[in-house]
PDB file of C-alpha atoms in Angstrom:
ATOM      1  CA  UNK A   5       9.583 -45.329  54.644  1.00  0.00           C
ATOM      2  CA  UNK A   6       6.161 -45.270  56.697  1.00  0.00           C
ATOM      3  CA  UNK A   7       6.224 -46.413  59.679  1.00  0.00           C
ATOM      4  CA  UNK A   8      10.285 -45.933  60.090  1.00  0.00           C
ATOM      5  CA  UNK A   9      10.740 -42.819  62.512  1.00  0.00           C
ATOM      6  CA  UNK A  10      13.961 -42.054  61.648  1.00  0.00           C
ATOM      7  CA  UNK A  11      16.236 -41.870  58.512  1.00  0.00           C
ATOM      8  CA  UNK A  12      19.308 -42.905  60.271  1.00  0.00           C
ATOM      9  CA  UNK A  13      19.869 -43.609  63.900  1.00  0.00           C
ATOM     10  CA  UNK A  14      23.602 -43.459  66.036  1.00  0.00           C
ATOM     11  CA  UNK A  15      23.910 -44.779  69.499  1.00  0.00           C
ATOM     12  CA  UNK A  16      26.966 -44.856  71.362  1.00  0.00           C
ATOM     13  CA  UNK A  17      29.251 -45.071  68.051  1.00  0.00           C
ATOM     14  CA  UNK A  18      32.500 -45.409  69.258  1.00  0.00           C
ATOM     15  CA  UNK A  19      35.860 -46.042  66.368  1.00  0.00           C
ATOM     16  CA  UNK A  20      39.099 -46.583  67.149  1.00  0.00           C
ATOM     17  CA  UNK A  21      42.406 -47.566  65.264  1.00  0.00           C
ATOM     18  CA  UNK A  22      44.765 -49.039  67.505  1.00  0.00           C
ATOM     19  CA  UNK A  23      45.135 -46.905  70.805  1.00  0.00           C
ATOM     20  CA  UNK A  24      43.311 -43.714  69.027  1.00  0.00           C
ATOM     21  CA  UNK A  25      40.041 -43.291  69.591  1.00  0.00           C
ATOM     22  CA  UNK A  26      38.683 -40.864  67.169  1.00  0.00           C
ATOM     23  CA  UNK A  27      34.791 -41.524  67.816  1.00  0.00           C
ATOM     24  CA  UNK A  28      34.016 -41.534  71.757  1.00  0.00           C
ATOM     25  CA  UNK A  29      30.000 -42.356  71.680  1.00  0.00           C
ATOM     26  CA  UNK A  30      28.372 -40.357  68.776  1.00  0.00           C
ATOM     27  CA  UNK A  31      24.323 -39.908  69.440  1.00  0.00           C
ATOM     28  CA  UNK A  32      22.463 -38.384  66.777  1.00  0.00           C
ATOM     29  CA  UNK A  33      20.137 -38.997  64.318  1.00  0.00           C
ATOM     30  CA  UNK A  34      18.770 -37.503  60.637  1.00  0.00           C
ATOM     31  CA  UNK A  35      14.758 -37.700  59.972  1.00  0.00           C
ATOM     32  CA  UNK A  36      13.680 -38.126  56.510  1.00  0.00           C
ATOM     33  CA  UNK A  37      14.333 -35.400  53.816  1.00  0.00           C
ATOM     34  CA  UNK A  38      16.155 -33.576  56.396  1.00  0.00           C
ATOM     35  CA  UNK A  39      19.414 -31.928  55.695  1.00  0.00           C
ATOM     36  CA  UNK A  40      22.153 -32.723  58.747  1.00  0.00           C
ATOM     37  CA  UNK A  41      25.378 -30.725  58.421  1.00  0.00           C
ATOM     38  CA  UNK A  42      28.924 -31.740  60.248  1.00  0.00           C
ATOM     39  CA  UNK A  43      30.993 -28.749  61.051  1.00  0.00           C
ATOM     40  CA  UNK A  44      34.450 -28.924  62.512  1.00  0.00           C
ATOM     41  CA  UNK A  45      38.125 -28.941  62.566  1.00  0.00           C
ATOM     42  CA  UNK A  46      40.454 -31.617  61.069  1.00  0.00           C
ATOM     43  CA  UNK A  47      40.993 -34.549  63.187  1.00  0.00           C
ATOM     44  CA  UNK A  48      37.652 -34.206  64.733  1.00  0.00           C
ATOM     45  CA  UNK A  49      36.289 -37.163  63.418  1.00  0.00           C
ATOM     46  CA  UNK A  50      33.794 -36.239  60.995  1.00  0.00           C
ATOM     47  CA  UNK A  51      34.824 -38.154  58.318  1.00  0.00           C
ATOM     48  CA  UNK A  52      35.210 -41.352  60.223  1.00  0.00           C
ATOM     49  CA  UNK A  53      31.098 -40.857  61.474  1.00  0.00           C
ATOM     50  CA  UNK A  54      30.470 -40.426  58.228  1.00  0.00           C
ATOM     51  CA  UNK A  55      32.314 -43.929  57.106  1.00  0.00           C
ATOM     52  CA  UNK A  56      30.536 -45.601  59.909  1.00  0.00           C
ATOM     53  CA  UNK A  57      26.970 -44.258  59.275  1.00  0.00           C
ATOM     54  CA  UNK A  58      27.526 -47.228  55.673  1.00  0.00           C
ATOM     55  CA  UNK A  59      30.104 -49.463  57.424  1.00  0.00           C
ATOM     56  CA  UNK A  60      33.342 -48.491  54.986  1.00  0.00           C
ATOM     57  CA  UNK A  61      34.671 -48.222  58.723  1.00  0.00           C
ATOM     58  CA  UNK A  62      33.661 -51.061  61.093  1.00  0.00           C
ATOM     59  CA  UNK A  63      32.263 -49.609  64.569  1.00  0.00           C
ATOM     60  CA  UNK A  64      34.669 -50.199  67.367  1.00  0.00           C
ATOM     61  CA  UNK A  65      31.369 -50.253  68.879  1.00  0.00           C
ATOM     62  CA  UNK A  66      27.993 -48.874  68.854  1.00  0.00           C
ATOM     63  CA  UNK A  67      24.520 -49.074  67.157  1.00  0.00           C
ATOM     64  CA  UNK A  68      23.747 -47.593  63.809  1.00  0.00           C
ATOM     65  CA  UNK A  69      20.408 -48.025  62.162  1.00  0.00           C
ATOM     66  CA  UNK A  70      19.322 -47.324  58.735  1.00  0.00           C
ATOM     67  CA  UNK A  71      15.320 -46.891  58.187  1.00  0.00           C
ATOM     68  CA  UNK A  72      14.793 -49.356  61.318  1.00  0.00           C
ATOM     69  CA  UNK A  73      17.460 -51.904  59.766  1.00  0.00           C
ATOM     70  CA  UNK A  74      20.624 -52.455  62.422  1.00  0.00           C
ATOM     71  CA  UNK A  75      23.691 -52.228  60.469  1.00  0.00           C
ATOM     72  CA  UNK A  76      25.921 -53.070  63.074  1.00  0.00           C
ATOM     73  CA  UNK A  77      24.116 -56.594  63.470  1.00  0.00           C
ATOM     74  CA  UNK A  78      26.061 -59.261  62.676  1.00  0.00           C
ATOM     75  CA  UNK A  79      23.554 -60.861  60.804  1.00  0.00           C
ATOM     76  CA  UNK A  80      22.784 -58.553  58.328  1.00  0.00           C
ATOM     77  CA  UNK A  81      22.366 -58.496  55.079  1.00  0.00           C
ATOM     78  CA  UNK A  82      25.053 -55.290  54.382  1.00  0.00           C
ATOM     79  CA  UNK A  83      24.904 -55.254  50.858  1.00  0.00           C
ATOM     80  CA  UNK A  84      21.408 -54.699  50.348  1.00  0.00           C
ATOM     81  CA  UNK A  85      21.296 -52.034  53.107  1.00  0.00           C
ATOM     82  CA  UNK A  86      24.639 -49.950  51.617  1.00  0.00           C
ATOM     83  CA  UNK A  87      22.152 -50.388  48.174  1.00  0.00           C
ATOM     84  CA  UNK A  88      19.518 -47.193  50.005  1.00  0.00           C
ATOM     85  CA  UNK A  89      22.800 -45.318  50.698  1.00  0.00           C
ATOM     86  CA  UNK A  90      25.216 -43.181  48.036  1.00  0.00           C
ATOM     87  CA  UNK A  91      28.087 -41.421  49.169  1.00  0.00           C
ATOM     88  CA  UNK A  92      30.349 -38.826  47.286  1.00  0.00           C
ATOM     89  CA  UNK A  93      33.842 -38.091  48.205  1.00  0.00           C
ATOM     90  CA  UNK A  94      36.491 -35.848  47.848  1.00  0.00           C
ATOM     91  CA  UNK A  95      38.027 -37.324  45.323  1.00  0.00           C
ATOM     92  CA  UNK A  96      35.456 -38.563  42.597  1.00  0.00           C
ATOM     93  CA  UNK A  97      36.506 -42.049  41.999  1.00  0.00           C
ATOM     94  CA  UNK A  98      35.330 -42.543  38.617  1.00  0.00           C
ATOM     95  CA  UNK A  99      36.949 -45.010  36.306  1.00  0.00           C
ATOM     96  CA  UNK A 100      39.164 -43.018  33.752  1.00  0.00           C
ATOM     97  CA  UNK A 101      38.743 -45.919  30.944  1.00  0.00           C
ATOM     98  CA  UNK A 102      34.508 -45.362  31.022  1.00  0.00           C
ATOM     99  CA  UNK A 103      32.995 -42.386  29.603  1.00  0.00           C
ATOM    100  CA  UNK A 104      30.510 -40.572  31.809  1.00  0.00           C
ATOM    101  CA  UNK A 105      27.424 -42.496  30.948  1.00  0.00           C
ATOM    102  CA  UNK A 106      29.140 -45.681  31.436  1.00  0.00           C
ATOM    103  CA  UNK A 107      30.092 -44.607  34.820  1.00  0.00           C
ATOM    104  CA  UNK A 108      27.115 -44.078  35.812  1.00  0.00           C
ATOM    105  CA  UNK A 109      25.523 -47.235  34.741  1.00  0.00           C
ATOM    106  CA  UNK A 110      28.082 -49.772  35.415  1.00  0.00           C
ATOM    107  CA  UNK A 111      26.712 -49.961  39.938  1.00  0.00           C
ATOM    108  CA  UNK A 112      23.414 -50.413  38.301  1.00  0.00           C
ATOM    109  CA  UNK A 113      24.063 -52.734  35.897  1.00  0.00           C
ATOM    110  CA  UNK A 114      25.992 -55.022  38.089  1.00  0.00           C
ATOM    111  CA  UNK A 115      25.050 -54.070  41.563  1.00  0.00           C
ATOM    112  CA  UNK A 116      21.171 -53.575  41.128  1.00  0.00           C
ATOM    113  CA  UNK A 117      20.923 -55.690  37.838  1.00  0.00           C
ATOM    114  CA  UNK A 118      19.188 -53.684  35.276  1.00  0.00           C
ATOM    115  CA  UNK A 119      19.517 -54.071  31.961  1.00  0.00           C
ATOM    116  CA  UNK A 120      21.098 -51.956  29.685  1.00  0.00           C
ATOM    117  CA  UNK A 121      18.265 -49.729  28.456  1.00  0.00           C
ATOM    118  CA  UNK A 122      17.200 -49.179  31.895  1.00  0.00           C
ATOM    119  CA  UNK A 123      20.054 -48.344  32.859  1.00  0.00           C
ATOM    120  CA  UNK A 124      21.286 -45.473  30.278  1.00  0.00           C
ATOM    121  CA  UNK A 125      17.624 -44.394  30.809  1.00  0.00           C
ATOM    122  CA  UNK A 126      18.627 -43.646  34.446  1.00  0.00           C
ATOM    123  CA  UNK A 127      21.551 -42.528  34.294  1.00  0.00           C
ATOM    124  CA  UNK A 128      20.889 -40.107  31.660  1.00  0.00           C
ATOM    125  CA  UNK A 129      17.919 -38.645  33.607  1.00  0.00           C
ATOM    126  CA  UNK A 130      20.756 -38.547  36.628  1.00  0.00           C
ATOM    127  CA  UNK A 131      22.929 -36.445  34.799  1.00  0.00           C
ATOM    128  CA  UNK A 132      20.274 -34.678  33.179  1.00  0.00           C
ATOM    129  CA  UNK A 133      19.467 -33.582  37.172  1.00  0.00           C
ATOM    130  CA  UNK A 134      23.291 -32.616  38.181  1.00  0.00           C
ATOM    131  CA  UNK A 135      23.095 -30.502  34.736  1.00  0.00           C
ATOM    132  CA  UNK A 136      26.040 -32.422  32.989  1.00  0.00           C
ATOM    133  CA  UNK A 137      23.737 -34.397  30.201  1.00  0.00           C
ATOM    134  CA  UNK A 138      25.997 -33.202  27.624  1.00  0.00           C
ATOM    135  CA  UNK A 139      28.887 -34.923  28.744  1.00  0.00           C
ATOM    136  CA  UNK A 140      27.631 -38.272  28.453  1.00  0.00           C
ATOM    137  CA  UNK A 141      30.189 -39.163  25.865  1.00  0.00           C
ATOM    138  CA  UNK A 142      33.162 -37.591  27.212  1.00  0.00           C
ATOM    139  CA  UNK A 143      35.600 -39.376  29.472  1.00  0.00           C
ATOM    140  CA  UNK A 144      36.699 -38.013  33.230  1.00  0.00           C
ATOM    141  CA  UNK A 145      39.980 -36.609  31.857  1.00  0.00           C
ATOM    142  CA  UNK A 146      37.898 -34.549  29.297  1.00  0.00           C
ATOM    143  CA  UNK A 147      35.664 -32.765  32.585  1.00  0.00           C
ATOM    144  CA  UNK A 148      36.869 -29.956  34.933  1.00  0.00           C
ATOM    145  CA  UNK A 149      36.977 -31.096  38.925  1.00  0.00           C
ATOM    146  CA  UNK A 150      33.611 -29.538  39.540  1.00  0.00           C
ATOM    147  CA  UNK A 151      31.874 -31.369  36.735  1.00  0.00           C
ATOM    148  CA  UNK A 152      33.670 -34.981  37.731  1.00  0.00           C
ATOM    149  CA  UNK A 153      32.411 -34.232  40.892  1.00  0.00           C
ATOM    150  CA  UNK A 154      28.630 -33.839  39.375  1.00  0.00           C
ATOM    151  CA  UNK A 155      29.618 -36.845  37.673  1.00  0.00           C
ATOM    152  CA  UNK A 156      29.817 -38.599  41.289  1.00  0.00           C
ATOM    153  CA  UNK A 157      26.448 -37.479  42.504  1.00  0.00           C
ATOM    154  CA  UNK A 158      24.798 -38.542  39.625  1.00  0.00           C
ATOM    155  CA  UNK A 159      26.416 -41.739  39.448  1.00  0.00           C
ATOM    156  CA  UNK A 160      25.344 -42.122  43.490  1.00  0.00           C
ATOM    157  CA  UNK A 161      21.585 -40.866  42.644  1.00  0.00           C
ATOM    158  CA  UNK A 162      21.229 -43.513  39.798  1.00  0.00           C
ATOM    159  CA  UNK A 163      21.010 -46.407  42.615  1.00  0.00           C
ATOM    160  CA  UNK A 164      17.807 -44.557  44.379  1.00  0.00           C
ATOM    161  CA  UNK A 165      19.351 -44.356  47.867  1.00  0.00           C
ATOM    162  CA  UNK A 166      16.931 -43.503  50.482  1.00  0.00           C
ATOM    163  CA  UNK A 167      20.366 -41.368  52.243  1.00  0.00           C
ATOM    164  CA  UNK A 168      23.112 -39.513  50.809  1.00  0.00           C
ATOM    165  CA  UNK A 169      26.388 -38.594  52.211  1.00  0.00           C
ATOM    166  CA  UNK A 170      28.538 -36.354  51.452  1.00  0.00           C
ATOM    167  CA  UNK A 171      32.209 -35.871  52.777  1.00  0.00           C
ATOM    168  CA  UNK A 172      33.592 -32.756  52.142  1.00  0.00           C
ATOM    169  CA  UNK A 173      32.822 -33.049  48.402  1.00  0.00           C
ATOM    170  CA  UNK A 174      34.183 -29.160  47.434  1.00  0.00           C
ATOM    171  CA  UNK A 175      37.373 -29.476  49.385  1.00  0.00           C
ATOM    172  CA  UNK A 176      39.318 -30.530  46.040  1.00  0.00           C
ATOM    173  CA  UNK A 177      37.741 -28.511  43.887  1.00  0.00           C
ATOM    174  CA  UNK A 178      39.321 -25.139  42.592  1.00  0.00           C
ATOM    175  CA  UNK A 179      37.037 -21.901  44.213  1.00  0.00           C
ATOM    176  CA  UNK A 180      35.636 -21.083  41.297  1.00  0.00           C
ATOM    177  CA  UNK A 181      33.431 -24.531  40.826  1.00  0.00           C
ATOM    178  CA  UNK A 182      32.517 -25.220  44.233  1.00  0.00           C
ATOM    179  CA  UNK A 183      29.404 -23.365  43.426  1.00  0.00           C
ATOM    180  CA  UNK A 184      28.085 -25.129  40.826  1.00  0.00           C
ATOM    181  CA  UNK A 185      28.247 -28.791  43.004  1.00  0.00           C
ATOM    182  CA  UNK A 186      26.905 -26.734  46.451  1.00  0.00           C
ATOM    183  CA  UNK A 187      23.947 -26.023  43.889  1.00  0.00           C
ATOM    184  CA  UNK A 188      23.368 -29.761  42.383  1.00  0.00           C
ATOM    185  CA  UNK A 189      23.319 -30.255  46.386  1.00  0.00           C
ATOM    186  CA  UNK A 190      20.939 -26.993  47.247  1.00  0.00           C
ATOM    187  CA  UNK A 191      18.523 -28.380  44.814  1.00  0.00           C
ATOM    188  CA  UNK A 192      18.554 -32.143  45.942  1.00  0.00           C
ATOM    189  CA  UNK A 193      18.125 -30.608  49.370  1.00  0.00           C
ATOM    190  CA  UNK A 194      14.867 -28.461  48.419  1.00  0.00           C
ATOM    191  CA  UNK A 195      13.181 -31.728  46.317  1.00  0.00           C
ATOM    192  CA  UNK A 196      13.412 -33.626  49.909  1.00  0.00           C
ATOM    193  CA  UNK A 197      16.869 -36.118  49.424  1.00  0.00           C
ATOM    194  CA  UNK A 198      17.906 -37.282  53.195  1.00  0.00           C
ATOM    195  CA  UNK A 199      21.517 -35.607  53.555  1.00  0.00           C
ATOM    196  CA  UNK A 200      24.532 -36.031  56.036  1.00  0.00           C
ATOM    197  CA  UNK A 201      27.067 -33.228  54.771  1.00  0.00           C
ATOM    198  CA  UNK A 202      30.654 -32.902  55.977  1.00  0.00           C
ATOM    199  CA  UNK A 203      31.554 -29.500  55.186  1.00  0.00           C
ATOM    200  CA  UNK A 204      33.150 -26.155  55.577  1.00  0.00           C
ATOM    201  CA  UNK A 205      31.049 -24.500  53.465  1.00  0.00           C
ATOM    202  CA  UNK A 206      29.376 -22.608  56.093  1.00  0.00           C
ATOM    203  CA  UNK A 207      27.219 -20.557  53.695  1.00  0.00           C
ATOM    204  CA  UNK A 208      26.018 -23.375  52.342  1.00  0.00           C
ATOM    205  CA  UNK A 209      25.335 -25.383  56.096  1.00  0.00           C
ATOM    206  CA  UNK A 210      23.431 -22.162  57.320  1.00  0.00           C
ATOM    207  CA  UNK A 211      21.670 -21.879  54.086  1.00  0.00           C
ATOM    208  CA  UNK A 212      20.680 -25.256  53.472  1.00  0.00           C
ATOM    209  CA  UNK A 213      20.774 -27.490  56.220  1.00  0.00           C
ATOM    210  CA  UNK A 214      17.653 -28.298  59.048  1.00  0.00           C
ATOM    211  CA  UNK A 215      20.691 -28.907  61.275  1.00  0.00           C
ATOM    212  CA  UNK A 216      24.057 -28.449  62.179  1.00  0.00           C
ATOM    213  CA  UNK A 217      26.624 -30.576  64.056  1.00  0.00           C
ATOM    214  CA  UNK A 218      29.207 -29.445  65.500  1.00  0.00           C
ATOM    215  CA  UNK A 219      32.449 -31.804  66.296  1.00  0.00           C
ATOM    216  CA  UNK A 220      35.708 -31.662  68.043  1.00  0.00           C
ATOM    217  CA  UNK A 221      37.705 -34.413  69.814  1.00  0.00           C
ATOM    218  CA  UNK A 222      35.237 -36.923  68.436  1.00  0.00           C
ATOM    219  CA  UNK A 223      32.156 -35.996  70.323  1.00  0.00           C
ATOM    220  CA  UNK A 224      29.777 -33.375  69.499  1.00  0.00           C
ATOM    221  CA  UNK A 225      29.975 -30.774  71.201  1.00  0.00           C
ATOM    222  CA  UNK A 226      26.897 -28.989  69.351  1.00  0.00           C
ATOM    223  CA  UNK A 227      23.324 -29.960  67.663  1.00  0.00           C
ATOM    224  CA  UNK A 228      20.502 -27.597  66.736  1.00  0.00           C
ATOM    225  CA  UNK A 229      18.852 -25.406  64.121  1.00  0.00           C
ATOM    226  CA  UNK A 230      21.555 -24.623  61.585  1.00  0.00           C
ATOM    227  CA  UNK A 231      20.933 -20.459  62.337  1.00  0.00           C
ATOM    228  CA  UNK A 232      21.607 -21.096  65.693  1.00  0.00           C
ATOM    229  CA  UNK A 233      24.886 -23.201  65.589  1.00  0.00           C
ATOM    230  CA  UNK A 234      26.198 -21.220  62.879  1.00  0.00           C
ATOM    231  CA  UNK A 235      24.858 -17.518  63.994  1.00  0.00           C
ATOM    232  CA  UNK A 236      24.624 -17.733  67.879  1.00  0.00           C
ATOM    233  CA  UNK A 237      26.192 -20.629  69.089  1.00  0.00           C
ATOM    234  CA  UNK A 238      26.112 -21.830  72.518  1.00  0.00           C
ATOM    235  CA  UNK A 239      29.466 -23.543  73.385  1.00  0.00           C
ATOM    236  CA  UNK A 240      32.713 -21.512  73.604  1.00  0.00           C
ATOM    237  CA  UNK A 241      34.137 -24.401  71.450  1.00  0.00           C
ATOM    238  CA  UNK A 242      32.081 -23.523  68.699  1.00  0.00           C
ATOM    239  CA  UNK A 243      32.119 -19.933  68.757  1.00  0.00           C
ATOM    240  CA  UNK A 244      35.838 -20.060  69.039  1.00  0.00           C
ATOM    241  CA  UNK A 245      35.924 -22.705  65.480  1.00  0.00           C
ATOM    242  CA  UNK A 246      33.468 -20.712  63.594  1.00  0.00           C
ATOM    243  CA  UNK A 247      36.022 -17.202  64.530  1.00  0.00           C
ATOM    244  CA  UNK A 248      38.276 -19.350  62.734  1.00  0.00           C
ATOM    245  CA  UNK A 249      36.617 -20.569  60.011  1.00  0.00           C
ATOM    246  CA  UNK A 250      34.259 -16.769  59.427  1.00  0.00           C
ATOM    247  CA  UNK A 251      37.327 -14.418  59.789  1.00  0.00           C
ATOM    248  CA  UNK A 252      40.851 -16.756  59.013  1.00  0.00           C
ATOM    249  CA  UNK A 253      42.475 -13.518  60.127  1.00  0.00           C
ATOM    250  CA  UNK A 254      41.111 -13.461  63.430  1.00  0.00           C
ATOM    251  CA  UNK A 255      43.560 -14.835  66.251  1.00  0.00           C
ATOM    252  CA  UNK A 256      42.467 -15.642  69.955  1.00  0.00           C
ATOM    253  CA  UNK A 257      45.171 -13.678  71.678  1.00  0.00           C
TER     254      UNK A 257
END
């Protein structure tokens, strides 16, 4: 990526469907092997930024640039530049018919053409990384939410994206194995992967993330160092969310 200043660039991203405008001119952007959180209530919007930043949404209007390559240009070749991105979900999408290694080699196979050896090879090392290796023969129905989920990331990694995002990938999961996916993410984080998190694992965004992004309304309403959104934030919006979010009981009475 030398000579590409930033990871992913947003200008002006505006998304509407029909007269509701849930994006209203989104600028931000994520620099190479840093880790970008998106905080924020339902409805906010963060999920539809997220579905822009790879075009699963098409921009009402708006730039957004992938390692100096204009996605929202017309003329683009879109396939090849979704290739350098992976995304994982909150549901994990995996076909129930294909055991685990399958699933993670059939985008390779028939998206980035490799053979078959090169393939399993991959994957394998993938799962290998997300710590599931030994469920390479089992099918989805056989795995627990949390390891499906591990499942996903691994089958996202095998394509070599230059960017992952991730939209609220816990949020389905039972309590007890949201840990082990936040730490398959903790540790992509520390080897350098470029990350755009939707979460509300606020642990995890003040532990892990270079920055955090606050949303409401669809417009951020906050953007710095993720100890300073989360632990002394600035806008009354934000400190009135993360009440919310840090103490469910409180109430702003």
């Amino acid at each position: 990526m030398s000579g590409v200043e930033h990871a992913v660039e947003i200008r002006d991203l505006h998304k509407s469907f029909g007269e509701l405008e849930v994006l209203k001119g989104i600028d931000f952007s994520v620099e190479p092997g840093q880790v970008v959180c998106v905080i924020g209530p339902s409805g906010s919007g963060k999920s539809t930024l997220l579905r822009c930043v790879n075009l699963l949404e098409q921009p009402t209007s708006g730039r957004v640039v992938l390692e100096g390559v204009e996605l929202t240009d017309p003329d683009v070749d879109l396939d090849a530049a979704r290739r350098r991105v992976g995304m994982v979900f909150q549901q994990f999408n995996l076909f129930p018919h294909m055991t685990v290694l399958e699933n993670v080699m059939i985008a390779q196979r028939r998206v980035l053409k490799r053979g078959k050896a090169e393939a399993e090879r991959v994957a394998r090392e993938n799962l290998e990384k997300v710590g599931i290796a030994e469920k390479c023969d089992a099918y989805p129905a056989q795995l627990s939410g949390g390891q499906q989920q591990r499942v996903a990331i691994a089958r996202a990694l095998a394509m070599n994206p230059a960017l992952m995002l991730f939209d609220e990938p816990t949020s389905a999961l039972d309590p007890e194995l949201v840990g082990d996916v936040l730490a398959v993410m903790r540790k992509l984080a520390e080897e350098g992967m470029t990350m755009l998190v939707v979460t509300h694992e606020m642990a995890f965004a003040r532990d892990v993330a270079d920055r955090v992004v606050f949303m409401d309304g669809g417009v951020i309403v906050e953007d710095g160092q993720a100890a300073q959104v989360i632990g002394d934030p600035q806008q009354e919006r934000t400190k009135a969310f993360l009440r919310r979010v840090l103490d469910p009981t409180h109430t702003d009475v």
